[in-house]
């Protein structure tokens, strides 16, 4: 039997605390105008001391299952895109699995930096299409504020915390409203362009045990525009579509200038591009599921619409996906 993977529900959770550009002026030598003009970011949300990637992810997951009317025990698999797990192990996915009562589910994290959620969603699609899972909860959850160097103005203004979740369900009936194509790519030769150290770092290496984000912003900017454009066109082609068929672009939210350059490259109208980078900054793996949820709740996606998602981040690792919106997606 052939199975199709459909998005059945979306959800998101942002921590309460908001950090403005003006707040950042008090921390580092920066200013609101520079941040807005160079990145489009106005505010970002910051996790409370008691919160973590798993607690943010749990909230997003609970909201998603609530709107879908699905019990935790119906879930076969919990996948989490994160590069800021609570610890080296257990996985954030296991913590979320427990919190939502997914007693029949397997659980693991996918670390592809910002591309974690799209990688997890692609993996979930495989589990559904080959018939080994019926319902998969896919979460992107991050606390970038924990690995930002708050004295480095070139990075600390960019990132924020948050989580988004998506419930993927199997349907054997028809392919209407299913995930149509995905492409994942990586160039580890550019690992030094964007990285953070960690407990497993070799002792004689520029990586440190201190997990702080280090980025060559200009190099990543160039790669972002080029690779997300190429991956998007490949995903559209693999779906048997053309750019004119795409109803909404939900890109990684790292920088408004990157998003505008991507739309220009694709010859795609900004009217059909979803953007919320001004509110949340770059939440890595969480940007796309949060944006997808907001687009869904704002009524910007109708059943049958084709949605293109694309992302790039540390690795470098990037990807794109085309999904046709299902006729029963809850929000
Ligand atoms: O999610 C992973 C993917 N990440 C990305 O996609 C990020 C990609 N990169 C970017 O978004 C941009 O490169 C940045 C926003 C990081 C930087 O913007 P830029 O236009 O590339 O600026 P720049 O690095 O070329 O720096 C321009 C100037 C420099 O000063 P000088 O050398 O011209 O005197 C910087 O020192 O801006 C300075 N600068 C700042 N000034 C005020 C850098 N950061 C700041 C700051 N406030 N926060």
Short mmCIF file of C-alpha atoms and ligand atoms in Angstrom, two decimals:
data_model
loop_
_atom_site.label_atom_id
_atom_site.label_comp_id
_atom_site.label_asym_id
_atom_site.label_seq_id
_atom_site.Cartn_x
_atom_site.Cartn_y
_atom_site.Cartn_z
CA UNK A 1 0.00 0.00 0.00
CA UNK A 2 1.16 3.54 -0.72
CA UNK A 3 1.08 6.01 2.12
CA UNK A 4 1.19 9.80 1.89
CA UNK A 5 2.47 12.11 4.65
CA UNK A 6 0.13 14.98 5.46
CA UNK A 7 0.49 17.89 7.86
CA UNK A 8 -2.45 17.47 10.24
CA UNK A 9 -1.75 20.23 12.78
CA UNK A 10 0.69 22.98 13.68
CA UNK A 11 1.62 24.69 16.95
CA UNK A 12 4.19 27.04 18.45
CA UNK A 13 5.38 28.42 21.74
CA UNK A 14 7.48 31.52 22.39
CA UNK A 15 8.88 32.31 25.83
CA UNK A 16 7.37 35.38 27.47
CA UNK A 17 10.41 37.60 27.82
CA UNK A 18 11.02 39.97 24.90
CA UNK A 19 14.46 41.50 24.28
CA UNK A 20 14.36 44.63 22.12
CA UNK A 21 17.09 46.21 20.02
CA UNK A 22 17.10 49.03 22.57
CA UNK A 23 17.79 46.50 25.35
CA UNK A 24 20.77 45.26 23.29
CA UNK A 25 22.12 48.83 23.03
CA UNK A 26 22.71 48.55 26.78
CA UNK A 27 24.74 45.33 26.36
CA UNK A 28 26.97 45.88 23.32
CA UNK A 29 28.07 48.66 20.95
CA UNK A 30 25.07 48.44 18.61
CA UNK A 31 21.97 50.40 17.76
CA UNK A 32 18.36 49.78 16.78
CA UNK A 33 18.80 51.29 13.30
CA UNK A 34 21.79 49.05 12.39
CA UNK A 35 19.99 45.92 13.53
CA UNK A 36 16.76 46.79 11.71
CA UNK A 37 18.44 47.86 8.47
CA UNK A 38 20.93 44.95 8.32
CA UNK A 39 18.69 42.16 9.60
CA UNK A 40 15.04 43.28 9.81
CA UNK A 41 14.95 42.14 13.46
CA UNK A 42 13.16 44.34 16.03
CA UNK A 43 12.70 41.94 18.94
CA UNK A 44 13.48 38.36 19.96
CA UNK A 45 12.10 36.15 22.76
CA UNK A 46 14.37 34.81 25.51
CA UNK A 47 13.77 31.70 27.62
CA UNK A 48 13.36 32.16 31.38
CA UNK A 49 16.02 30.58 33.63
CA UNK A 50 13.62 27.71 34.39
CA UNK A 51 12.98 27.01 30.69
CA UNK A 52 14.92 24.88 28.20
CA UNK A 53 14.60 23.66 24.62
CA UNK A 54 12.57 20.70 25.88
CA UNK A 55 10.18 22.82 27.96
CA UNK A 56 9.55 25.15 24.99
CA UNK A 57 9.15 22.13 22.71
CA UNK A 58 6.74 20.48 25.16
CA UNK A 59 4.46 23.53 25.07
CA UNK A 60 4.50 23.63 21.26
CA UNK A 61 3.85 19.87 21.11
CA UNK A 62 0.94 19.99 23.60
CA UNK A 63 -0.71 22.81 21.64
CA UNK A 64 -0.31 20.88 18.38
CA UNK A 65 -1.80 17.65 19.74
CA UNK A 66 -4.62 19.64 21.39
CA UNK A 67 -5.76 21.28 18.15
CA UNK A 68 -5.47 17.94 16.34
CA UNK A 69 -7.46 16.17 19.07
CA UNK A 70 -4.78 13.47 19.14
CA UNK A 71 -3.71 11.61 22.32
CA UNK A 72 -0.03 11.09 23.05
CA UNK A 73 -0.45 7.32 22.94
CA UNK A 74 -1.42 7.53 19.24
CA UNK A 75 2.02 8.92 18.33
CA UNK A 76 4.53 6.47 16.79
CA UNK A 77 7.57 8.72 16.71
CA UNK A 78 8.79 12.01 18.16
CA UNK A 79 11.53 13.79 16.21
CA UNK A 80 13.12 17.05 17.34
CA UNK A 81 15.32 19.38 15.33
CA UNK A 82 17.57 21.13 17.83
CA UNK A 83 21.17 22.27 18.18
CA UNK A 84 20.62 23.52 21.74
CA UNK A 85 19.53 20.38 23.60
CA UNK A 86 19.07 20.52 27.40
CA UNK A 87 22.08 18.22 27.69
CA UNK A 88 24.20 15.81 25.67
CA UNK A 89 21.57 13.18 26.47
CA UNK A 90 18.83 12.15 26.87
CA UNK A 91 17.42 13.67 23.71
CA UNK A 92 15.00 16.58 23.80
CA UNK A 93 12.71 14.24 21.86
CA UNK A 94 12.63 11.77 24.76
CA UNK A 95 11.70 14.53 27.18
CA UNK A 96 8.88 15.67 24.90
CA UNK A 97 7.78 12.06 24.31
CA UNK A 98 7.38 11.63 28.07
CA UNK A 99 5.63 14.97 28.64
CA UNK A 100 2.97 14.33 25.98
CA UNK A 101 2.37 10.73 27.07
CA UNK A 102 3.62 9.25 23.80
CA UNK A 103 4.08 5.88 25.50
CA UNK A 104 4.14 3.98 22.21
CA UNK A 105 6.63 6.21 20.43
CA UNK A 106 10.31 6.15 19.63
CA UNK A 107 12.15 9.44 20.00
CA UNK A 108 15.36 11.03 18.76
CA UNK A 109 16.88 14.42 17.99
CA UNK A 110 18.14 15.54 14.62
CA UNK A 111 21.04 17.99 14.74
CA UNK A 112 21.56 19.73 11.43
CA UNK A 113 21.78 23.17 13.07
CA UNK A 114 19.11 25.45 11.55
CA UNK A 115 18.19 22.70 9.07
CA UNK A 116 17.23 20.34 11.93
CA UNK A 117 13.46 20.76 11.58
CA UNK A 118 13.40 20.26 7.81
CA UNK A 119 15.70 17.25 8.19
CA UNK A 120 13.40 15.83 10.89
CA UNK A 121 10.31 16.46 8.75
CA UNK A 122 11.97 14.70 5.79
CA UNK A 123 12.85 11.76 8.06
CA UNK A 124 9.29 11.65 9.42
CA UNK A 125 7.98 11.59 5.84
CA UNK A 126 10.12 8.51 5.14
CA UNK A 127 8.74 6.70 8.20
CA UNK A 128 5.20 7.45 7.06
CA UNK A 129 5.69 6.70 3.36
CA UNK A 130 7.26 3.29 4.08
CA UNK A 131 4.39 2.38 6.39
CA UNK A 132 6.34 2.14 9.66
CA UNK A 133 4.60 5.09 11.36
CA UNK A 134 1.10 6.55 11.20
CA UNK A 135 1.54 9.66 13.31
CA UNK A 136 4.82 11.51 13.84
CA UNK A 137 5.29 14.58 15.99
CA UNK A 138 8.03 16.81 14.54
CA UNK A 139 9.33 19.64 16.71
CA UNK A 140 11.89 22.40 16.23
CA UNK A 141 12.97 23.73 19.64
CA UNK A 142 15.86 26.03 20.47
CA UNK A 143 17.35 28.14 23.23
CA UNK A 144 20.01 29.99 21.23
CA UNK A 145 20.26 32.56 24.02
CA UNK A 146 22.19 29.91 26.00
CA UNK A 147 24.97 29.64 23.38
CA UNK A 148 25.17 33.26 22.25
CA UNK A 149 28.25 35.22 23.26
CA UNK A 150 26.46 38.22 24.77
CA UNK A 151 29.60 40.35 24.35
CA UNK A 152 29.81 39.74 20.57
CA UNK A 153 27.68 42.32 18.74
CA UNK A 154 28.11 40.53 15.41
CA UNK A 155 26.07 37.54 16.60
CA UNK A 156 24.16 38.34 19.81
CA UNK A 157 21.67 40.64 18.07
CA UNK A 158 20.59 37.90 15.66
CA UNK A 159 19.25 35.01 17.69
CA UNK A 160 16.22 34.17 19.83
CA UNK A 161 14.47 31.26 21.55
CA UNK A 162 11.27 29.43 20.63
CA UNK A 163 9.65 26.22 19.45
CA UNK A 164 7.28 25.08 16.75
CA UNK A 165 5.66 21.70 16.17
CA UNK A 166 3.96 19.84 13.36
CA UNK A 167 1.89 16.66 13.44
CA UNK A 168 2.44 14.49 10.39
CA UNK A 169 -0.14 11.80 9.63
CA UNK A 170 -0.33 8.93 7.16
CA UNK A 171 -3.08 8.80 4.59
CA UNK A 172 -3.51 5.92 2.17
CA UNK A 173 -6.37 7.53 0.27
CA UNK A 174 -4.90 10.11 -2.08
CA UNK A 175 -1.86 12.29 -2.47
CA UNK A 176 -3.86 15.55 -2.22
CA UNK A 177 -2.43 17.63 0.60
CA UNK A 178 0.77 15.67 1.14
CA UNK A 179 4.48 16.36 1.29
CA UNK A 180 5.61 16.33 -2.33
CA UNK A 181 9.38 16.67 -2.34
CA UNK A 182 12.37 17.44 -0.19
CA UNK A 183 16.03 18.03 -0.82
CA UNK A 184 18.77 18.03 1.82
CA UNK A 185 22.37 19.08 1.13
CA UNK A 186 25.52 19.79 3.13
CA UNK A 187 29.02 21.17 2.62
CA UNK A 188 31.10 20.31 5.67
CA UNK A 189 34.01 22.08 3.95
CA UNK A 190 32.37 25.27 5.21
CA UNK A 191 32.06 24.04 8.81
CA UNK A 192 34.18 26.93 10.09
CA UNK A 193 31.79 29.54 8.65
CA UNK A 194 29.27 28.88 11.44
CA UNK A 195 29.93 26.74 14.48
CA UNK A 196 29.65 26.37 18.24
CA UNK A 197 31.92 24.28 20.43
CA UNK A 198 30.79 21.77 23.00
CA UNK A 199 31.80 19.19 25.58
CA UNK A 200 33.13 16.76 22.95
CA UNK A 201 35.51 19.25 21.31
CA UNK A 202 39.08 18.03 20.75
CA UNK A 203 41.39 19.74 23.19
CA UNK A 204 43.83 20.97 20.51
CA UNK A 205 41.42 22.64 18.10
CA UNK A 206 39.97 26.12 17.60
CA UNK A 207 36.62 24.72 18.75
CA UNK A 208 36.28 25.23 22.45
CA UNK A 209 34.31 23.44 25.12
CA UNK A 210 32.48 26.74 25.55
CA UNK A 211 29.45 26.46 23.30
CA UNK A 212 29.44 29.92 21.73
CA UNK A 213 28.15 30.73 18.26
CA UNK A 214 30.94 31.84 15.91
CA UNK A 215 29.97 33.05 12.44
CA UNK A 216 31.50 34.50 9.31
CA UNK A 217 28.33 36.46 8.56
CA UNK A 218 29.21 37.52 5.02
CA UNK A 219 30.19 33.99 3.92
CA UNK A 220 27.00 32.52 5.37
CA UNK A 221 24.93 35.30 3.79
CA UNK A 222 26.32 34.51 0.32
CA UNK A 223 25.85 30.76 0.73
CA UNK A 224 22.34 31.29 2.12
CA UNK A 225 21.07 33.15 -0.91
CA UNK A 226 22.75 30.84 -3.42
CA UNK A 227 22.04 27.47 -1.84
CA UNK A 228 18.47 28.14 -0.70
CA UNK A 229 17.68 29.37 -4.23
CA UNK A 230 19.14 26.22 -5.83
CA UNK A 231 17.56 23.84 -3.31
CA UNK A 232 14.18 25.54 -3.75
CA UNK A 233 14.30 25.13 -7.52
CA UNK A 234 15.32 21.46 -7.16
CA UNK A 235 12.47 20.77 -4.71
CA UNK A 236 9.96 22.51 -6.99
CA UNK A 237 11.25 20.53 -9.99
CA UNK A 238 11.14 17.23 -8.06
CA UNK A 239 7.53 17.97 -7.11
CA UNK A 240 6.70 18.29 -10.80
CA UNK A 241 5.83 21.95 -10.34
CA UNK A 242 7.07 25.35 -11.48
CA UNK A 243 7.72 28.44 -9.35
CA UNK A 244 4.37 29.87 -10.52
CA UNK A 245 2.59 26.99 -8.77
CA UNK A 246 3.96 27.98 -5.36
CA UNK A 247 1.38 29.84 -3.26
CA UNK A 248 3.50 30.64 -0.22
CA UNK A 249 7.22 30.68 0.55
CA UNK A 250 8.06 30.02 4.21
CA UNK A 251 11.82 30.55 4.38
CA UNK A 252 14.27 30.29 7.27
CA UNK A 253 14.00 33.50 9.28
CA UNK A 254 17.59 34.65 9.73
CA UNK A 255 17.76 37.98 7.95
CA UNK A 256 15.17 39.99 6.00
CA UNK A 257 17.83 40.89 3.40
CA UNK A 258 18.53 37.20 2.76
CA UNK A 259 14.81 36.50 2.36
CA UNK A 260 14.39 39.40 -0.09
CA UNK A 261 17.44 38.30 -2.11
CA UNK A 262 16.09 34.74 -2.20
CA UNK A 263 12.71 35.95 -3.50
CA UNK A 264 14.50 38.09 -6.13
CA UNK A 265 16.60 35.09 -7.25
CA UNK A 266 13.48 32.95 -7.56
CA UNK A 267 11.60 35.76 -9.32
CA UNK A 268 8.97 35.33 -6.63
CA UNK A 269 6.71 38.10 -5.30
CA UNK A 270 7.37 39.23 -1.71
CA UNK A 271 3.55 39.32 -1.31
CA UNK A 272 3.69 35.53 -1.19
CA UNK A 273 6.60 35.31 1.28
CA UNK A 274 5.90 34.75 4.98
CA UNK A 275 8.17 36.70 7.29
CA UNK A 276 8.24 37.06 11.10
CA UNK A 277 11.98 37.59 11.61
CA UNK A 278 11.19 41.07 12.95
CA UNK A 279 9.48 39.55 16.03
CA UNK A 280 11.60 36.51 16.84
CA UNK A 281 15.01 36.86 15.17
CA UNK A 282 16.74 33.65 14.16
CA UNK A 283 15.46 30.72 16.25
CA UNK A 284 17.43 28.16 14.18
CA UNK A 285 15.46 24.89 13.87
CA UNK A 286 12.35 26.59 15.22
CA UNK A 287 11.99 29.35 12.59
CA UNK A 288 10.13 27.31 9.96
CA UNK A 289 7.68 25.46 12.25
CA UNK A 290 6.84 28.71 14.06
CA UNK A 291 6.39 30.55 10.74
CA UNK A 292 4.34 27.68 9.29
CA UNK A 293 2.08 27.75 12.33
CA UNK A 294 1.59 31.52 12.14
CA UNK A 295 0.85 31.39 8.41
CA UNK A 296 -1.64 28.60 9.12
CA UNK A 297 -3.42 30.41 11.98
CA UNK A 298 -3.48 33.67 10.01
CA UNK A 299 -5.40 31.84 7.26
CA UNK A 300 -2.68 32.40 4.67
CA UNK A 301 -2.68 28.76 3.52
CA UNK A 302 -5.72 27.09 1.94
CA UNK A 303 -6.21 23.38 1.28
CA UNK A 304 -4.48 22.53 -1.98
CA UNK A 305 -1.97 25.40 -1.74
CA UNK A 306 1.65 24.58 -2.46
CA UNK A 307 4.01 25.77 0.30
CA UNK A 308 7.76 25.96 -0.26
CA UNK A 309 10.07 25.88 2.76
CA UNK A 310 13.82 26.40 2.60
CA UNK A 311 16.58 26.75 5.18
CA UNK A 312 20.35 26.90 5.69
CA UNK A 313 22.59 26.86 8.74
CA UNK A 314 25.69 25.44 10.39
CA UNK A 315 27.31 22.58 8.52
CA UNK A 316 26.82 24.23 6.26
CA UNK A 317 23.63 22.25 5.83
CA UNK A 318 20.60 23.32 3.88
CA UNK A 319 17.43 22.06 2.25
CA UNK A 320 14.02 22.75 0.79
CA UNK A 321 10.63 21.07 0.82
CA UNK A 322 7.39 21.43 -1.11
CA UNK A 323 4.17 20.49 0.65
CA UNK A 324 0.64 20.68 -0.64
CA UNK A 325 -1.57 21.83 2.23
CA UNK A 326 -4.02 19.18 3.35
CA UNK A 327 -7.78 19.68 3.67
CA UNK A 328 -7.81 18.76 7.36
CA UNK A 329 -4.91 20.70 8.85
CA UNK A 330 -5.87 22.16 12.26
CA UNK A 331 -4.24 25.20 13.86
O1 LIG B 1 20.75 30.63 10.65
C1 LIG B 1 22.01 30.48 10.11
C2 LIG B 1 22.17 31.34 8.97
N1 LIG B 1 22.72 32.62 9.37
C3 LIG B 1 22.58 33.61 8.55
O2 LIG B 1 21.93 33.46 7.54
C4 LIG B 1 23.28 34.92 8.86
C5 LIG B 1 23.96 35.42 7.60
N2 LIG B 1 24.63 36.69 7.76
C6 LIG B 1 23.97 37.84 8.00
O3 LIG B 1 22.78 37.87 8.20
C7 LIG B 1 24.77 39.14 7.95
O4 LIG B 1 26.04 38.90 7.38
C8 LIG B 1 24.94 39.81 9.35
C9 LIG B 1 23.63 40.36 9.84
C10 LIG B 1 25.50 38.82 10.34
C11 LIG B 1 25.93 40.98 9.24
O5 LIG B 1 25.46 41.90 8.28
P1 LIG B 1 26.46 42.48 7.16
O6 LIG B 1 25.70 43.43 6.36
O7 LIG B 1 27.04 41.27 6.45
O8 LIG B 1 27.50 43.24 8.02
P2 LIG B 1 29.09 43.04 8.08
O9 LIG B 1 29.41 41.78 8.82
O10 LIG B 1 29.63 43.24 6.72
O11 LIG B 1 29.51 44.27 8.99
C12 LIG B 1 29.33 45.63 8.56
C13 LIG B 1 29.75 46.55 9.67
C14 LIG B 1 31.11 46.19 10.29
O12 LIG B 1 31.79 47.40 10.60
P3 LIG B 1 32.95 47.94 9.63
O13 LIG B 1 33.96 46.83 9.55
O14 LIG B 1 32.26 48.19 8.32
O15 LIG B 1 33.40 49.16 10.33
C15 LIG B 1 30.71 45.50 11.57
O16 LIG B 1 31.70 45.61 12.57
O17 LIG B 1 28.81 46.50 10.73
C16 LIG B 1 29.49 46.27 11.97
N3 LIG B 1 28.60 45.54 12.84
C17 LIG B 1 27.73 46.12 13.67
N4 LIG B 1 27.46 47.42 13.94
C18 LIG B 1 26.48 47.67 14.84
C19 LIG B 1 28.47 44.17 12.95
N5 LIG B 1 27.53 43.89 13.85
C20 LIG B 1 27.05 45.07 14.32
C21 LIG B 1 26.06 45.41 15.25
N6 LIG B 1 25.80 46.72 15.47
N7 LIG B 1 25.33 44.48 15.91
#
